[in-house]
Short mmCIF file of C-alpha atoms and ligand atoms in Angstrom, two decimals:
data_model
loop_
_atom_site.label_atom_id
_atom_site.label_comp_id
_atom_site.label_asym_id
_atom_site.label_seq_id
_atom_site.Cartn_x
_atom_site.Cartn_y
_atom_site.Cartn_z
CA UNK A 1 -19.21 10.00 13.60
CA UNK A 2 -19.25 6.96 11.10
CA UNK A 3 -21.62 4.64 12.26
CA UNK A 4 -21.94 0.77 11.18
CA UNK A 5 -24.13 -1.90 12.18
CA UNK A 6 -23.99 -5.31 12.18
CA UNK A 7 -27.36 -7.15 11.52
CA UNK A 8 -28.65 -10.59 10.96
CA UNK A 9 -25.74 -11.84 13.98
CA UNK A 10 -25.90 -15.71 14.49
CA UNK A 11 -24.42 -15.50 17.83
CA UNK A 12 -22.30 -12.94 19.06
CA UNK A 13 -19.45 -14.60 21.05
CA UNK A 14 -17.09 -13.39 23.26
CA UNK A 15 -19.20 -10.86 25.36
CA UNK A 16 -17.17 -9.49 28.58
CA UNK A 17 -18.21 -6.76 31.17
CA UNK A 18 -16.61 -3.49 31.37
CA UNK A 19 -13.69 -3.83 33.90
CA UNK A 20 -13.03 -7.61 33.54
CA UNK A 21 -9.14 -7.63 32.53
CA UNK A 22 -8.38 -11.39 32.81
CA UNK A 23 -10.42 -14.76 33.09
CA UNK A 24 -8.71 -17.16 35.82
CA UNK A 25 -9.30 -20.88 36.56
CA UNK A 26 -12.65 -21.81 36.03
CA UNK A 27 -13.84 -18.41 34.55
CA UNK A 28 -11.69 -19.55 31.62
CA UNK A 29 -14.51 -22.21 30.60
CA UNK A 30 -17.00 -19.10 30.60
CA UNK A 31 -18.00 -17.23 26.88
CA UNK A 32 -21.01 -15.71 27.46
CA UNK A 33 -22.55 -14.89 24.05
CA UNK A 34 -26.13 -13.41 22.54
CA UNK A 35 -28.28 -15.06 19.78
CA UNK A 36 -29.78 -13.31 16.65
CA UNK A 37 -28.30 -9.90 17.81
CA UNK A 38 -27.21 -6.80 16.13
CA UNK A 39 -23.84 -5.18 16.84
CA UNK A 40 -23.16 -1.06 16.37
CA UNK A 41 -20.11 0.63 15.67
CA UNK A 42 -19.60 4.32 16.25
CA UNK A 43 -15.93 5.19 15.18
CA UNK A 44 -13.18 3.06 15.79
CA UNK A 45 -15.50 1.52 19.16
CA UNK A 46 -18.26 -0.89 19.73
CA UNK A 47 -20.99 1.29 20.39
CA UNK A 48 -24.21 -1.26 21.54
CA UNK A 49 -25.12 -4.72 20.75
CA UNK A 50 -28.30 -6.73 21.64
CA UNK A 51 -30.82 -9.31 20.52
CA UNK A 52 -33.61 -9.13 18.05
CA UNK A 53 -34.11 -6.33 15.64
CA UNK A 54 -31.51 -3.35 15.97
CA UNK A 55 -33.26 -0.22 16.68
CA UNK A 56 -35.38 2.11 14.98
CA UNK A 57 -34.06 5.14 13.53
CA UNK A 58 -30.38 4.69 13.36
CA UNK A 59 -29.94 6.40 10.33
CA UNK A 60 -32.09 9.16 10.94
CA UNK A 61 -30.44 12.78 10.55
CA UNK A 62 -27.22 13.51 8.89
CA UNK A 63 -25.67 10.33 9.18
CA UNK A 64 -26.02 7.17 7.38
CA UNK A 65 -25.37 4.11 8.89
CA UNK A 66 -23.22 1.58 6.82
CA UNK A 67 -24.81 -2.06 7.24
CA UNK A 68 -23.25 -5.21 7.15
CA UNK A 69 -25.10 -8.62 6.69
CA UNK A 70 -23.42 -11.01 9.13
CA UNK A 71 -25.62 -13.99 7.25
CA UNK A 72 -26.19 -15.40 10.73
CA UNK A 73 -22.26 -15.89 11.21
CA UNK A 74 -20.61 -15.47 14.33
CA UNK A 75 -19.64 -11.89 15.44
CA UNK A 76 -16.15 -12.57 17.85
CA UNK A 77 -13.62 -10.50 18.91
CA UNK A 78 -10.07 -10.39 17.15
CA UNK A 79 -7.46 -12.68 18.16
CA UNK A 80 -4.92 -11.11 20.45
CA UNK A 81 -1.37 -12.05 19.56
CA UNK A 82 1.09 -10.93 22.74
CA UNK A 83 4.27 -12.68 21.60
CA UNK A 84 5.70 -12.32 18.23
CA UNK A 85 9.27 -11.99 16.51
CA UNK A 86 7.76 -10.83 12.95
CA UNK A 87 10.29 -8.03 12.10
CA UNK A 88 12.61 -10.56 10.81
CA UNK A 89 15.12 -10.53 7.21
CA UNK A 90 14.80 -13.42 4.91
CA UNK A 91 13.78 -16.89 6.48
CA UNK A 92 15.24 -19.73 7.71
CA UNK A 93 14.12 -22.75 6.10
CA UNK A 94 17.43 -23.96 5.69
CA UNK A 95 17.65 -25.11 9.22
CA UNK A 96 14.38 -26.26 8.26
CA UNK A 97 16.64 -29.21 6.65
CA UNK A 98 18.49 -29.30 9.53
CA UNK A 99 15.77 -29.90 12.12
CA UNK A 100 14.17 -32.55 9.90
CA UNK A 101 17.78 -34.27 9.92
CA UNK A 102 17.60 -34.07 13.78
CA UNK A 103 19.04 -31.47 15.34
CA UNK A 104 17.71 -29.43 18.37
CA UNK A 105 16.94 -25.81 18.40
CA UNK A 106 20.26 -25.64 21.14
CA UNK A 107 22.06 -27.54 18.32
CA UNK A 108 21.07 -25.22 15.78
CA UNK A 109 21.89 -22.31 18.01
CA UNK A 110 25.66 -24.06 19.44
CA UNK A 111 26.34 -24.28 15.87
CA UNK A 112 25.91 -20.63 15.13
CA UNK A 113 22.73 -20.94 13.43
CA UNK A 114 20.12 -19.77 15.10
CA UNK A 115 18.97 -16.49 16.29
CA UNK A 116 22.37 -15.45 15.68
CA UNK A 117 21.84 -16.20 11.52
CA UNK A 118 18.50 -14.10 11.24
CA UNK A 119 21.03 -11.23 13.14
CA UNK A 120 23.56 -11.70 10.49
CA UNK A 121 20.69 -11.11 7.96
CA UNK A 122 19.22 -8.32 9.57
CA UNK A 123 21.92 -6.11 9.61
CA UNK A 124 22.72 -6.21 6.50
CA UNK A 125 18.98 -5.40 5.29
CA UNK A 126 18.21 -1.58 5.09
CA UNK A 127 14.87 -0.65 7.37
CA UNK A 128 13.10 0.12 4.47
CA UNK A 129 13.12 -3.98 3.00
CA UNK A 130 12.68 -4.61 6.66
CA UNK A 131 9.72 -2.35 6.91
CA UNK A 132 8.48 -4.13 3.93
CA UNK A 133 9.44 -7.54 4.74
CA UNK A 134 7.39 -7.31 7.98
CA UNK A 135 4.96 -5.07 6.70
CA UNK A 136 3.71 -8.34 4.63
CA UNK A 137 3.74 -10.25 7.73
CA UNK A 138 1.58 -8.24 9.64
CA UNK A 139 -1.12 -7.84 7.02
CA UNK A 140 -0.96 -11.70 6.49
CA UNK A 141 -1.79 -12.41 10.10
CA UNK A 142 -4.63 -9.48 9.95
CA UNK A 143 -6.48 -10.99 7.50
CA UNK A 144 -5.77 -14.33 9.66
CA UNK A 145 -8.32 -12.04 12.24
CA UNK A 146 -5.69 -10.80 14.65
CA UNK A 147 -6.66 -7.73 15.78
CA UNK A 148 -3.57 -7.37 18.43
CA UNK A 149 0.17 -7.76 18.07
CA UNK A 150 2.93 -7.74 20.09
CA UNK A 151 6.08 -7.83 18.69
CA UNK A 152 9.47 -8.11 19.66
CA UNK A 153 13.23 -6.68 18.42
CA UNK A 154 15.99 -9.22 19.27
CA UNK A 155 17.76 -10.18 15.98
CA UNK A 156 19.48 -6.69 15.70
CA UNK A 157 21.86 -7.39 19.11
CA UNK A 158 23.54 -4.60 18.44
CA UNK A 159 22.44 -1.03 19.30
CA UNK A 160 22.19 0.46 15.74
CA UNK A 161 20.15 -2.52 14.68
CA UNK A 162 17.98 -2.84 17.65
CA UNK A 163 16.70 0.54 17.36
CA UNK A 164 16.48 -0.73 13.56
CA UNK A 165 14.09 -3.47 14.68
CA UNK A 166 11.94 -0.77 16.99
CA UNK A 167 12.20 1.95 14.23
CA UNK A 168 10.22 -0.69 11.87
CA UNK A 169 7.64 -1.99 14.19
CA UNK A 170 6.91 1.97 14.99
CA UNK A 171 5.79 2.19 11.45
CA UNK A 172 3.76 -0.78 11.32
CA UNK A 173 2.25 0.60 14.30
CA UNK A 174 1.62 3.48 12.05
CA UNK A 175 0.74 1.80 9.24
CA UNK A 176 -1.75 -0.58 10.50
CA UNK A 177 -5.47 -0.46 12.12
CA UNK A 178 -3.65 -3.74 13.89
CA UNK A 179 -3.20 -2.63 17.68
CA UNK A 180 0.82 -3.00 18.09
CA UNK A 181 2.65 -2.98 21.38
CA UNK A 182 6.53 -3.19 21.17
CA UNK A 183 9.00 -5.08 22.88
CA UNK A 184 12.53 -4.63 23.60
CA UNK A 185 14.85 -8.13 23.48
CA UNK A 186 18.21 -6.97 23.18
CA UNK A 187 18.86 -10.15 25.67
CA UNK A 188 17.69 -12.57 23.09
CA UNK A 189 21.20 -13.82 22.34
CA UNK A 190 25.00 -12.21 22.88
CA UNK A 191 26.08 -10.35 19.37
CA UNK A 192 28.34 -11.67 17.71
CA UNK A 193 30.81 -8.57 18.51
CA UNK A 194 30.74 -9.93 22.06
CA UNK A 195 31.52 -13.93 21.55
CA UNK A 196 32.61 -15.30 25.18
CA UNK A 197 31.59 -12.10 26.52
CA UNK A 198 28.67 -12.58 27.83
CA UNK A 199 28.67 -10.00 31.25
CA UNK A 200 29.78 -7.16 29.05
CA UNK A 201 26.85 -7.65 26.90
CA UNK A 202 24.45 -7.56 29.25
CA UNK A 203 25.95 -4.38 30.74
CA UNK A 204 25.84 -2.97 27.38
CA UNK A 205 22.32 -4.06 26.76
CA UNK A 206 21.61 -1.84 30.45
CA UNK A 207 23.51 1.36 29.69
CA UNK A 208 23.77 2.02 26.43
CA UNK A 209 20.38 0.08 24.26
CA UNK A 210 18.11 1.06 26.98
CA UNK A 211 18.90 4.35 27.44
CA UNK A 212 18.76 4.99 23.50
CA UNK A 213 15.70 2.63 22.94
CA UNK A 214 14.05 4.77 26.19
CA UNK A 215 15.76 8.14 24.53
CA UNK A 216 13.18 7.63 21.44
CA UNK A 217 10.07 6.04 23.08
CA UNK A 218 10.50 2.90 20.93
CA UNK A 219 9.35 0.18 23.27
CA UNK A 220 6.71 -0.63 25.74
CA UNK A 221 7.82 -3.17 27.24
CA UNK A 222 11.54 -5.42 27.78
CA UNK A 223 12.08 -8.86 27.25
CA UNK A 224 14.75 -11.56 27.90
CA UNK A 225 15.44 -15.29 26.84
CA UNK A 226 16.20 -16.49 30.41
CA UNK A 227 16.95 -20.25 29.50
CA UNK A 228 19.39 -22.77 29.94
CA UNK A 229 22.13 -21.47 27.25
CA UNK A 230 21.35 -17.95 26.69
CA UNK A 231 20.55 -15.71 29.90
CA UNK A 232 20.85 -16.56 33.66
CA UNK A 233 18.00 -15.19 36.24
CA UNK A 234 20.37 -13.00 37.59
CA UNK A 235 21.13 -11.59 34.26
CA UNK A 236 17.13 -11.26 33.74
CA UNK A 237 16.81 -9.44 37.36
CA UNK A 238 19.76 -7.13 36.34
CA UNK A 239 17.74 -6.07 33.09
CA UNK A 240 14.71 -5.88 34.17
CA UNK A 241 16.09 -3.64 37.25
CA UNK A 242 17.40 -1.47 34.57
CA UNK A 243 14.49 -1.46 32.44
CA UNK A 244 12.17 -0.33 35.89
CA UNK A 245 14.38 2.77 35.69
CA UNK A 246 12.47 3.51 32.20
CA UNK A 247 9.16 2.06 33.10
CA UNK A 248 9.35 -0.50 31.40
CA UNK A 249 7.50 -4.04 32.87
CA UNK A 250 8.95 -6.96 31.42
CA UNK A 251 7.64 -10.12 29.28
CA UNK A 252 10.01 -12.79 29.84
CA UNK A 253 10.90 -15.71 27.46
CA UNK A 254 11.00 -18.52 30.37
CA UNK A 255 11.67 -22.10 31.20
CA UNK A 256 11.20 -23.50 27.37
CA UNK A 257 14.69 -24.99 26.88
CA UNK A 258 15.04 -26.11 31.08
CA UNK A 259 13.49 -25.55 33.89
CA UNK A 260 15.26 -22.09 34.25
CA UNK A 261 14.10 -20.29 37.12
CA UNK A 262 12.50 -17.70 34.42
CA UNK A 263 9.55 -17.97 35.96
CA UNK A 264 10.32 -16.90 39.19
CA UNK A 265 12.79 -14.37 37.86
CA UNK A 266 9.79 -12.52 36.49
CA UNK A 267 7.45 -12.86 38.81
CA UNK A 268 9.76 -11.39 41.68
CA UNK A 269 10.19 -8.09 39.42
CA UNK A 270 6.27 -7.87 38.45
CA UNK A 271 6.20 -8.94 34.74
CA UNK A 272 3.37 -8.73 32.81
CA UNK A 273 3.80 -11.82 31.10
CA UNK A 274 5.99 -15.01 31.71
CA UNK A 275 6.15 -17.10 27.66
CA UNK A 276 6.42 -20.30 26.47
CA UNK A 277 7.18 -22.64 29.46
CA UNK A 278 7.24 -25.62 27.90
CA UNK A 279 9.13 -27.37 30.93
CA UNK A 280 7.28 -26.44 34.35
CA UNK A 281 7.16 -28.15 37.56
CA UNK A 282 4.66 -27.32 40.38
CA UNK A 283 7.24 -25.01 41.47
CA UNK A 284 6.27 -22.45 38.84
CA UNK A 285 2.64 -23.12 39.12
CA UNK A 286 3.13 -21.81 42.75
CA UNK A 287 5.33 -19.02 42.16
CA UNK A 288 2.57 -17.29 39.56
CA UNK A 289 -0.25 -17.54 42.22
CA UNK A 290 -1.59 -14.45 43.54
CA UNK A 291 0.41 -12.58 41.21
CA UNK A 292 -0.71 -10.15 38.20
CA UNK A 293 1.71 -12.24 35.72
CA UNK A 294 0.13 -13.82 32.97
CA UNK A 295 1.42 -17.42 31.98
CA UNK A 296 1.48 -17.17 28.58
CA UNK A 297 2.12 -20.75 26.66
CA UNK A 298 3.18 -20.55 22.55
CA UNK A 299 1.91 -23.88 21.26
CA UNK A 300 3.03 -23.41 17.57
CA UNK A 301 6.63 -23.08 18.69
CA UNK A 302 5.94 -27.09 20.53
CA UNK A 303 4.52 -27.91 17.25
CA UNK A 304 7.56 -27.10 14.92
CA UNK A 305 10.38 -27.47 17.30
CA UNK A 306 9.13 -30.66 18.60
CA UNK A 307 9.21 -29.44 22.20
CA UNK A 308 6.43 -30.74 25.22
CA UNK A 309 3.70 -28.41 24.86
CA UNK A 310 2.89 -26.21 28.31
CA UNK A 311 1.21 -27.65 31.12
CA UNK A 312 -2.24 -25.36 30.43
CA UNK A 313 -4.61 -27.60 31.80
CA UNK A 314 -2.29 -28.21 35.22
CA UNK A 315 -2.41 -24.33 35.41
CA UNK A 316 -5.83 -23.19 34.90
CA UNK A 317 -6.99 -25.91 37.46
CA UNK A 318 -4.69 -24.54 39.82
CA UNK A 319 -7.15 -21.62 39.65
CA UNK A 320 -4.55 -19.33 37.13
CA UNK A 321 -4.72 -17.91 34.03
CA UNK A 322 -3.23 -18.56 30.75
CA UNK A 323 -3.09 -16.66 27.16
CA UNK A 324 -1.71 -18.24 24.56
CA UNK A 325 0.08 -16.79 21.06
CA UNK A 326 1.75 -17.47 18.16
CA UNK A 327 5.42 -16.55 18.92
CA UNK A 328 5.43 -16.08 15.28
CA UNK A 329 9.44 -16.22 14.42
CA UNK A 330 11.69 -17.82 11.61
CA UNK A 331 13.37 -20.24 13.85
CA UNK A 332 11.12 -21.87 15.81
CA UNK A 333 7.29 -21.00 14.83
CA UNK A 334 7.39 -19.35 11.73
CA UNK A 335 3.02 -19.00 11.37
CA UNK A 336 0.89 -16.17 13.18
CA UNK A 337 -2.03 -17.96 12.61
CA UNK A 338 -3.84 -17.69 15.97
CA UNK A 339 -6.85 -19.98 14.60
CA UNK A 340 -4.21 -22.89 14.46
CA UNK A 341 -2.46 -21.81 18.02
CA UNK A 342 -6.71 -22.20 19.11
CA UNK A 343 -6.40 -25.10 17.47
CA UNK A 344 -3.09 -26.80 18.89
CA UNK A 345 -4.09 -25.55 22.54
CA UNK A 346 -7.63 -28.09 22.23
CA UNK A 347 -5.78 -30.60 20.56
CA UNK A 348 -2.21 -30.84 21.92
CA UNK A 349 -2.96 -29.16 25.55
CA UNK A 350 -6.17 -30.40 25.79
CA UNK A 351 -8.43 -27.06 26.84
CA UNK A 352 -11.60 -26.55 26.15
CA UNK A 353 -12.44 -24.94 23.24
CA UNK A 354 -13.99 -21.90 25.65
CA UNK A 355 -10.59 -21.68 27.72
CA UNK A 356 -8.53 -21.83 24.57
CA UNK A 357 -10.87 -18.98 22.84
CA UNK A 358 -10.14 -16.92 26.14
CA UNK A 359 -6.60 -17.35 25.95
CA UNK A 360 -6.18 -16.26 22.37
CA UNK A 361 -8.53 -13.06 23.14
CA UNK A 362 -8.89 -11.59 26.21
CA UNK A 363 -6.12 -13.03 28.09
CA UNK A 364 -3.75 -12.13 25.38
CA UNK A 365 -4.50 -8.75 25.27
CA UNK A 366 -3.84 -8.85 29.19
CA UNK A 367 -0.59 -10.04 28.36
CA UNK A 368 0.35 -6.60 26.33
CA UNK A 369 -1.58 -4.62 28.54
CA UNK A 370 -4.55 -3.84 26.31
CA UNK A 371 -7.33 -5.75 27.75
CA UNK A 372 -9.19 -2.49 28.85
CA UNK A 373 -9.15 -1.74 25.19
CA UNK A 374 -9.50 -5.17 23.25
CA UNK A 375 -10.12 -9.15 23.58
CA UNK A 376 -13.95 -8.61 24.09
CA UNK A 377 -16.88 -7.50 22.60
CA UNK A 378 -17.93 -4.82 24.88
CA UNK A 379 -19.11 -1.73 24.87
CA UNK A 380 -16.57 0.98 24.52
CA UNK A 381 -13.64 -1.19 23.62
CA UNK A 382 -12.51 -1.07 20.32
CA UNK A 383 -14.94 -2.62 17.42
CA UNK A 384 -11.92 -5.24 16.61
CA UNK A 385 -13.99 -7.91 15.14
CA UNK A 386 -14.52 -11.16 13.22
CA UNK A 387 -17.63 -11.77 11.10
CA UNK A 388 -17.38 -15.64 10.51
CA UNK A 389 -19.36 -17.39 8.39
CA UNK A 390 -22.11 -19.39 9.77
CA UNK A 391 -20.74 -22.05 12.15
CA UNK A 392 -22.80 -24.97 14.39
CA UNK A 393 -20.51 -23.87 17.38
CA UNK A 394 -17.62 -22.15 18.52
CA UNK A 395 -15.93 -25.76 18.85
CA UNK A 396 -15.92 -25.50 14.94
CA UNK A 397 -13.33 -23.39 14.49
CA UNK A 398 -10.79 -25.11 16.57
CA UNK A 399 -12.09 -28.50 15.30
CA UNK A 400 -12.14 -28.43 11.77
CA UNK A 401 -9.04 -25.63 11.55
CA UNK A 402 -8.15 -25.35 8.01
CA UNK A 403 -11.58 -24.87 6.81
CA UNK A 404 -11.86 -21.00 5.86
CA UNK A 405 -14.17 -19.44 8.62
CA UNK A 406 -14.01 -15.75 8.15
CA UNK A 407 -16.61 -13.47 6.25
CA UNK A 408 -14.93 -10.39 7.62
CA UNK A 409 -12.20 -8.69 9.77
CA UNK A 410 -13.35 -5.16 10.96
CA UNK A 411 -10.26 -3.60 13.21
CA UNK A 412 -10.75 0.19 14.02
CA UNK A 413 -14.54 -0.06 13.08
CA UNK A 414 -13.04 -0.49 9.35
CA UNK A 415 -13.56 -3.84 6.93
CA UNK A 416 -10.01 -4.94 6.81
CA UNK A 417 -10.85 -7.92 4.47
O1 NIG B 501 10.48 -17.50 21.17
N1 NIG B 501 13.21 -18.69 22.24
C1 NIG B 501 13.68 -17.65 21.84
N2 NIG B 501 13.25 -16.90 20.85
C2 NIG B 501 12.35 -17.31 19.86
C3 NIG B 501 13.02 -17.99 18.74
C4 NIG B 501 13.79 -17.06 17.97
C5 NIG B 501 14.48 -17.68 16.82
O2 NIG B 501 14.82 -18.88 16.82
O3 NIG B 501 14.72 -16.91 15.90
C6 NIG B 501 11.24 -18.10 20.44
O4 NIG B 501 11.08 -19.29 20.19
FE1 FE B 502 9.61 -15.87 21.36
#
């Protein structure tokens, strides 16, 4: 098997034992790391790491050992991204314009702008300039050093063009040493064809797009935008019901527009992930205690829609856990960088650079159900890597965060960039 070691390690950052899916409340202020340390692939997995001189005789026998010269950089794990919209037609900077002018995402969306415009775009874009559309998104954000996507359909809202969306973000996950998970969201808006409608749609998004998304194996998980002008919680439970039926758990867009009882909505059904909650009260804090749900908070979609970022710091001292990501979309955060969403949740939510590194690695992954396999450097999971360049601390990368900081991005054991 191809083997590769990483010598001449700064610090390597990040380090996790075997079994540890999620870091809660205080544990979030914990990144246990190794000085001057060697790292060694075998495959596509972290094989051992330790301190000092890497050990005699690696490249003994038939195999060589490729060798990479960290420079005393940083060796951390990828950055997790479990909430993106990045199969997407076109753009949508001319509400851009809008925005600036003063009008609010609901405005935007009232005026039939809006998801509802990227849908109108989509559908009449072939898969193939889809594929390649989002193909260039997806390599842009790996060589940003995100090693895990999620990512989300929602702008077909209609069958056809739904299974469109899923079809595409199958072949990235083909295409790509980039972990993908995919998410279903035909309740991200009612389709045009259904205009005042809005029960029939959501019976149509039960029996006929999950059975056919479900008929082809297309998603791993189902999502709806349970907010104050899109879906109700009772809507949400009636989906996610349905959705149960195919095994799939649910990641829930909740409480960013209101306080919209998202929150609770998922929780009672066992999602995975509850996102963006950029208006919480105590009330949610409450309802996600004791629970396996991961409060996941998308900082870059505060940023460019003006909204009030997420209440991370009132959450994690309540003892929970919280990942954040990019929600990478062309209406309301269109940039995957997961550097800047580090960046925005020391700045603008105030953690720590330690809790916001754990929420854009291993807690993220826990969000898409892959932190067994990613979000840490330990042995066995998969050798999804940065090398950085050499940094004074890990508070450097949040701190000064347009200042290039990666030597390399190894995903799959490979050098990706
Ligand atoms: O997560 N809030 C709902 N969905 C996306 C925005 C999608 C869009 O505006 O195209 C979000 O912010
Ligand atoms: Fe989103």
């Amino acid at each position: 098997m191809k083997k590769t070691l990483i010598k001449n390690i700064g610090k390597i950052i990040g380090i996790v034992p075997e079994g540890k899916l999620r870091k809660e409340g205080a544990e979030m202020e914990e990144v246990e790391t190794l000085e001057d340390a060697w790292l060694l692939i075998e495959g596509e997995k972290i094989h051992s790491f330790g301190s000092g001189e890497p050990p005699a005789g690696l490249s003994s026998g038939e195999h060589t050992v490729r060798t990479i010269d960290a420079g005393g950089g940083y060796v951390m794990p990828a950055f997790c991204d479990s909430h993106t919209h990045i199969v997407y037609a076109g753009s949508r900077y001319g509400e851009f314009r809008d925005k600036i002018n003063g009008l609010s995402y609901e405005q935007i969306a009232e005026r039939g702008g809006g998801i509802l415009n990227s849908a109108d775009l989509l559908r009449e874009t072939p898969e193939e300039e889809l594929f390649r559309q989002s193909l260039e998104r997806a390599v842009e954000v790996m060589h940003k050093g995100t090693g895990a996507l999620e990512i989300k359909s929602g702008y077909g809202l209609d069958t056809e063009n739904e299974l469109k969306m899923l079809r595409v973000i199958r072949r990235l996950k083909a295409a790509l040493p980039v972990e993908i998970r995919a998410t279903f969201l035909g309740a991200h808006a009612v389709g045009r064809a259904y205009t005042g409608r809005q029960g029939e749609y959501v019976d149509m998004v039960c029996h006929e797009m999950l059975p056919a998304v479900a008929a082809e194996g297309l998603a791993d998980f189902v999502d709806v935008f349970c907010d104050r002008g899109f879906f109700t919680p009772e809507e949400t439970l009636q989906i996610l019901d349905a959705a149960q039926m195919y095994g799939l758990r649910g990641k829930i867009h909740a409480n960013e527009l209101a306080v919209s009882g998202g929150v609770q909505a998922g929780v009672s059904r066992n999602a995975l992930s509850v996102d963006h909650l950029e208006q919480t009260a105590q009330a949610e804090i409450d309802a996600l205690k004791g629970t396996e749900t991961m409060p996941t908070m998308l900082p870059g979609a505060s940023f460019f829609s003006r909204l009030p970022y997420g209440q991370a710091k009132n959450f994690i001292r309540s003892g929970l856990a919280v990942a954040l990501a990019s929600d990478y979309n062309p209406g309301s955060s269109p940039s995957g960088d997961m550097r800047f969403v580090m960046a925005l949740g020391c700045i603008q939510m105030r953690l720590t650079p330690e809790e916001a590194f754990n929420a854009c690695t291993l807690n993220s992954a826990y969000a898409m159900g892959i932190s067994r396999t990613v979000g840490s450097v330990t042995a066995g999971k998969l050798a999804n890597l940065i090398v950085t360049v050499p940094l004074p601390d890990l508070a450097f990368i949040p701190y000064s965060h347009h200042t290039p900081f990666i030597s390399r991005v190894i995903l799959k054991g490979d050098i990706q960039s």
